mmCIF file of C-alpha atoms in Angstrom:
data_model
loop_
_atom_site.group_PDB
_atom_site.id
_atom_site.type_symbol
_atom_site.label_atom_id
_atom_site.label_comp_id
_atom_site.label_asym_id
_atom_site.label_seq_id
_atom_site.Cartn_x
_atom_site.Cartn_y
_atom_site.Cartn_z
ATOM 1 C CA UNK A 25 0.000 0.000 0.000
ATOM 2 C CA UNK A 26 2.786 2.411 0.925
ATOM 3 C CA UNK A 27 4.643 1.627 -2.326
ATOM 4 C CA UNK A 28 1.529 2.510 -4.328
ATOM 5 C CA UNK A 29 1.524 5.994 -2.805
ATOM 6 C CA UNK A 30 5.253 6.733 -2.474
ATOM 7 C CA UNK A 31 6.393 5.886 -6.024
ATOM 8 C CA UNK A 32 3.818 8.046 -7.855
ATOM 9 C CA UNK A 33 4.534 10.950 -5.483
ATOM 10 C CA UNK A 34 8.293 10.612 -6.048
ATOM 11 C CA UNK A 35 7.756 10.430 -9.806
ATOM 12 C CA UNK A 36 5.630 13.563 -9.651
ATOM 13 C CA UNK A 37 8.338 15.477 -7.765
ATOM 14 C CA UNK A 38 10.986 14.322 -10.225
ATOM 15 C CA UNK A 39 8.888 15.471 -13.177
ATOM 16 C CA UNK A 40 8.190 18.792 -11.488
ATOM 17 C CA UNK A 41 11.933 19.286 -11.073
ATOM 18 C CA UNK A 42 12.430 18.704 -14.796
ATOM 19 C CA UNK A 43 9.807 21.257 -15.815
ATOM 20 C CA UNK A 44 11.401 24.382 -17.214
ATOM 21 C CA UNK A 45 10.090 27.797 -16.357
ATOM 22 C CA UNK A 46 9.808 30.220 -19.218
ATOM 23 C CA UNK A 47 11.624 33.552 -19.365
ATOM 24 C CA UNK A 48 8.857 35.113 -21.456
ATOM 25 C CA UNK A 49 6.093 37.340 -20.103
ATOM 26 C CA UNK A 50 2.766 37.219 -21.937
ATOM 27 C CA UNK A 51 2.231 40.947 -22.472
ATOM 28 C CA UNK A 52 -1.394 41.569 -23.441
ATOM 29 C CA UNK A 53 -2.752 44.746 -21.826
ATOM 30 C CA UNK A 54 -6.389 45.747 -21.958
ATOM 31 C CA UNK A 55 -6.977 48.056 -24.928
ATOM 32 C CA UNK A 56 -9.437 50.874 -24.238
ATOM 33 C CA UNK A 57 -11.064 52.461 -27.304
ATOM 34 C CA UNK A 58 -12.271 56.076 -27.453
ATOM 35 C CA UNK A 59 -15.661 57.084 -28.827
ATOM 36 C CA UNK A 60 -16.029 58.063 -32.474
ATOM 37 C CA UNK A 61 -15.513 61.687 -33.470
ATOM 38 C CA UNK A 62 -18.380 62.694 -35.808
ATOM 39 C CA UNK A 63 -16.463 65.754 -37.091
ATOM 40 C CA UNK A 64 -13.822 63.675 -38.886
ATOM 41 C CA UNK A 65 -14.176 63.480 -42.626
ATOM 42 C CA UNK A 66 -11.910 60.904 -44.237
ATOM 43 C CA UNK A 67 -8.592 61.949 -42.712
ATOM 44 C CA UNK A 68 -5.869 59.380 -43.380
ATOM 45 C CA UNK A 69 -2.963 59.017 -40.971
ATOM 46 C CA UNK A 70 0.052 56.721 -40.936
ATOM 47 C CA UNK A 71 1.248 54.980 -37.789
ATOM 48 C CA UNK A 72 4.519 53.259 -36.916
ATOM 49 C CA UNK A 73 6.261 52.190 -33.733
ATOM 50 C CA UNK A 74 9.737 52.389 -32.249
ATOM 51 C CA UNK A 75 11.408 50.898 -29.192
ATOM 52 C CA UNK A 76 14.055 53.213 -27.677
ATOM 53 C CA UNK A 77 14.825 51.092 -24.617
ATOM 54 C CA UNK A 78 18.489 50.238 -24.036
ATOM 55 C CA UNK A 79 17.651 46.767 -22.708
ATOM 56 C CA UNK A 80 14.911 44.582 -24.175
ATOM 57 C CA UNK A 81 14.251 42.877 -20.810
ATOM 58 C CA UNK A 82 11.056 43.777 -18.970
ATOM 59 C CA UNK A 83 12.457 42.572 -15.653
ATOM 60 C CA UNK A 84 15.509 40.898 -14.155
ATOM 61 C CA UNK A 85 14.900 38.392 -11.394
ATOM 62 C CA UNK A 86 17.267 36.389 -9.203
ATOM 63 C CA UNK A 87 16.192 32.759 -9.430
ATOM 64 C CA UNK A 88 18.269 30.023 -7.822
ATOM 65 C CA UNK A 89 21.324 32.281 -7.663
ATOM 66 C CA UNK A 90 21.124 33.315 -11.333
ATOM 67 C CA UNK A 91 20.005 36.655 -12.731
ATOM 68 C CA UNK A 92 17.265 35.852 -15.253
ATOM 69 C CA UNK A 93 16.097 38.370 -17.880
ATOM 70 C CA UNK A 94 12.368 38.261 -18.581
ATOM 71 C CA UNK A 95 11.385 39.408 -22.073
ATOM 72 C CA UNK A 96 7.961 40.168 -23.620
ATOM 73 C CA UNK A 97 6.083 37.589 -25.671
ATOM 74 C CA UNK A 98 5.430 40.218 -28.355
ATOM 75 C CA UNK A 99 7.466 43.039 -29.843
ATOM 76 C CA UNK A 100 6.337 46.042 -27.779
ATOM 77 C CA UNK A 101 6.519 48.535 -30.638
ATOM 78 C CA UNK A 102 4.088 46.444 -32.690
ATOM 79 C CA UNK A 103 1.825 45.879 -29.690
ATOM 80 C CA UNK A 104 1.580 49.623 -29.018
ATOM 81 C CA UNK A 105 1.336 50.436 -32.723
ATOM 82 C CA UNK A 106 -1.621 48.046 -32.956
ATOM 83 C CA UNK A 107 -3.230 49.663 -29.891
ATOM 84 C CA UNK A 108 -2.855 53.163 -31.358
ATOM 85 C CA UNK A 109 -4.215 52.000 -34.743
ATOM 86 C CA UNK A 110 -7.303 50.539 -33.042
ATOM 87 C CA UNK A 111 -7.831 53.740 -31.069
ATOM 88 C CA UNK A 112 -7.440 56.050 -34.065
ATOM 89 C CA UNK A 113 -9.722 53.855 -36.203
ATOM 90 C CA UNK A 114 -12.324 53.936 -33.400
ATOM 91 C CA UNK A 115 -12.127 57.747 -33.452
ATOM 92 C CA UNK A 116 -12.890 57.668 -37.183
ATOM 93 C CA UNK A 117 -9.492 58.054 -38.854
ATOM 94 C CA UNK A 118 -8.344 55.924 -41.762
ATOM 95 C CA UNK A 119 -4.896 54.379 -41.356
ATOM 96 C CA UNK A 120 -2.775 54.146 -44.490
ATOM 97 C CA UNK A 121 0.785 54.351 -45.779
ATOM 98 C CA UNK A 122 0.772 58.000 -46.840
ATOM 99 C CA UNK A 123 -1.263 59.950 -44.327
ATOM 100 C CA UNK A 124 -1.767 63.666 -43.861
ATOM 101 C CA UNK A 125 -0.170 63.231 -40.425
ATOM 102 C CA UNK A 126 2.413 60.634 -39.429
ATOM 103 C CA UNK A 127 2.155 59.218 -35.917
ATOM 104 C CA UNK A 128 5.015 57.392 -34.262
ATOM 105 C CA UNK A 129 4.486 55.637 -30.948
ATOM 106 C CA UNK A 130 7.758 55.273 -29.045
ATOM 107 C CA UNK A 131 8.521 53.008 -26.092
ATOM 108 C CA UNK A 132 10.939 55.128 -24.043
ATOM 109 C CA UNK A 133 10.814 52.932 -20.952
ATOM 110 C CA UNK A 134 8.940 49.887 -19.708
ATOM 111 C CA UNK A 135 10.482 47.975 -16.848
ATOM 112 C CA UNK A 136 9.415 46.045 -13.771
ATOM 113 C CA UNK A 137 11.771 46.500 -10.813
ATOM 114 C CA UNK A 138 11.424 43.267 -8.831
ATOM 115 C CA UNK A 139 12.647 43.150 -5.216
ATOM 116 C CA UNK A 140 12.422 39.888 -3.299
ATOM 117 C CA UNK A 141 13.106 39.259 0.359
ATOM 118 C CA UNK A 142 12.768 36.129 2.466
ATOM 119 C CA UNK A 143 8.989 36.203 2.679
ATOM 120 C CA UNK A 144 7.851 39.191 0.598
ATOM 121 C CA UNK A 145 8.170 40.665 -2.858
ATOM 122 C CA UNK A 146 7.776 44.180 -4.245
ATOM 123 C CA UNK A 147 7.178 44.921 -7.943
ATOM 124 C CA UNK A 148 7.303 48.500 -9.222
ATOM 125 C CA UNK A 149 6.533 48.873 -12.904
ATOM 126 C CA UNK A 150 7.131 52.092 -14.835
ATOM 127 C CA UNK A 151 6.087 52.936 -18.382
ATOM 128 C CA UNK A 152 7.023 55.971 -20.480
ATOM 129 C CA UNK A 153 5.446 56.093 -23.939
ATOM 130 C CA UNK A 154 5.521 58.988 -26.430
ATOM 131 C CA UNK A 155 3.398 59.733 -29.458
ATOM 132 C CA UNK A 156 5.101 61.990 -32.004
ATOM 133 C CA UNK A 157 2.727 63.564 -34.530
ATOM 134 C CA UNK A 158 4.301 65.113 -37.632
ATOM 135 C CA UNK A 159 2.129 66.871 -40.200
ATOM 136 C CA UNK A 160 3.008 67.333 -43.876
ATOM 137 C CA UNK A 161 3.067 71.113 -43.286
ATOM 138 C CA UNK A 162 6.030 70.676 -40.902
ATOM 139 C CA UNK A 163 4.117 71.057 -37.625
ATOM 140 C CA UNK A 164 5.044 68.621 -34.887
ATOM 141 C CA UNK A 165 3.643 67.643 -31.507
ATOM 142 C CA UNK A 166 5.026 65.253 -28.888
ATOM 143 C CA UNK A 167 2.762 63.826 -26.209
ATOM 144 C CA UNK A 168 4.152 61.722 -23.333
ATOM 145 C CA UNK A 169 2.212 59.159 -21.336
ATOM 146 C CA UNK A 170 3.652 57.837 -18.092
ATOM 147 C CA UNK A 171 2.387 55.389 -15.528
ATOM 148 C CA UNK A 172 3.736 53.712 -12.399
ATOM 149 C CA UNK A 173 2.273 50.686 -10.669
ATOM 150 C CA UNK A 174 3.352 48.996 -7.447
ATOM 151 C CA UNK A 175 2.285 45.699 -5.929
ATOM 152 C CA UNK A 176 3.552 43.858 -2.868
ATOM 153 C CA UNK A 177 2.817 40.405 -1.601
ATOM 154 C CA UNK A 178 3.906 37.326 0.253
ATOM 155 C CA UNK A 179 6.486 34.771 -0.902
ATOM 156 C CA UNK A 180 8.053 35.224 -4.352
ATOM 157 C CA UNK A 181 7.350 37.303 -7.455
ATOM 158 C CA UNK A 182 6.265 34.733 -10.026
ATOM 159 C CA UNK A 183 6.203 35.404 -13.764
ATOM 160 C CA UNK A 184 2.406 35.649 -13.556
ATOM 161 C CA UNK A 185 2.629 38.390 -10.900
ATOM 162 C CA UNK A 186 5.240 40.322 -12.905
ATOM 163 C CA UNK A 187 3.164 39.919 -16.094
ATOM 164 C CA UNK A 188 0.090 41.238 -14.300
ATOM 165 C CA UNK A 189 2.024 44.312 -13.111
ATOM 166 C CA UNK A 190 3.352 45.024 -16.626
ATOM 167 C CA UNK A 191 -0.100 44.547 -18.205
ATOM 168 C CA UNK A 192 -1.705 46.836 -15.607
ATOM 169 C CA UNK A 193 0.847 49.594 -16.261
ATOM 170 C CA UNK A 194 0.545 49.331 -20.047
ATOM 171 C CA UNK A 195 -3.250 49.185 -19.742
ATOM 172 C CA UNK A 196 -3.187 52.445 -17.747
ATOM 173 C CA UNK A 197 -1.075 54.137 -20.452
ATOM 174 C CA UNK A 198 -3.369 52.880 -23.226
ATOM 175 C CA UNK A 199 -6.400 54.101 -21.261
ATOM 176 C CA UNK A 200 -4.781 57.550 -20.889
ATOM 177 C CA UNK A 201 -4.146 57.614 -24.661
ATOM 178 C CA UNK A 202 -7.826 56.847 -25.321
ATOM 179 C CA UNK A 203 -8.992 59.625 -22.985
ATOM 180 C CA UNK A 204 -6.599 62.249 -24.387
ATOM 181 C CA UNK A 205 -7.795 64.217 -27.427
ATOM 182 C CA UNK A 206 -4.695 66.411 -27.928
ATOM 183 C CA UNK A 207 -3.219 64.230 -30.710
ATOM 184 C CA UNK A 208 -6.609 64.097 -32.465
ATOM 185 C CA UNK A 209 -6.967 67.869 -32.157
ATOM 186 C CA UNK A 210 -3.487 68.313 -33.673
ATOM 187 C CA UNK A 211 -4.387 66.018 -36.593
ATOM 188 C CA UNK A 212 -7.640 67.875 -37.303
ATOM 189 C CA UNK A 213 -5.835 71.234 -37.195
ATOM 190 C CA UNK A 214 -2.967 70.147 -39.483
ATOM 191 C CA UNK A 215 -4.477 67.598 -41.883
ATOM 192 C CA UNK A 216 -5.370 70.148 -44.554
#
């Protein structure tokens, strides 16, 4: 009877020890869309993304005496470019290759600072995203969106907890972009 219980439990522990943890964070923030602007009349804009971060890691965590770099599951510039495209389309703009105004969404900073102690963890995530609008007439506007998020808890900072912090911070930035009309106002004023 004891053998029937012990061997499967030992096998389970051995298999659990062989399981590899991933170094990838599934970045998929909530995308908030603004309401449609009825005053828009067929304005086409172009959108592209850029990642200006020095290090592509979203976080660095000490696991079993090794410093592990955690990277995003998706290219952040394309993720944010897609978010901005969805928001501008929801407002009523058409997105094309040769627009009256070119928008560039730039990832200046996105990083989760992970601190772990014996029984607690602390994750502070900071995001700094810029949208640069350049009109064909030479006018330019830069709008910055920043967000900070902090979470603390017991035991260790798992990938899921770090991912949640990153997604919350990015979701806050995307929500701020949806609520802000300054880029849309610039486009309407300079799209002629």
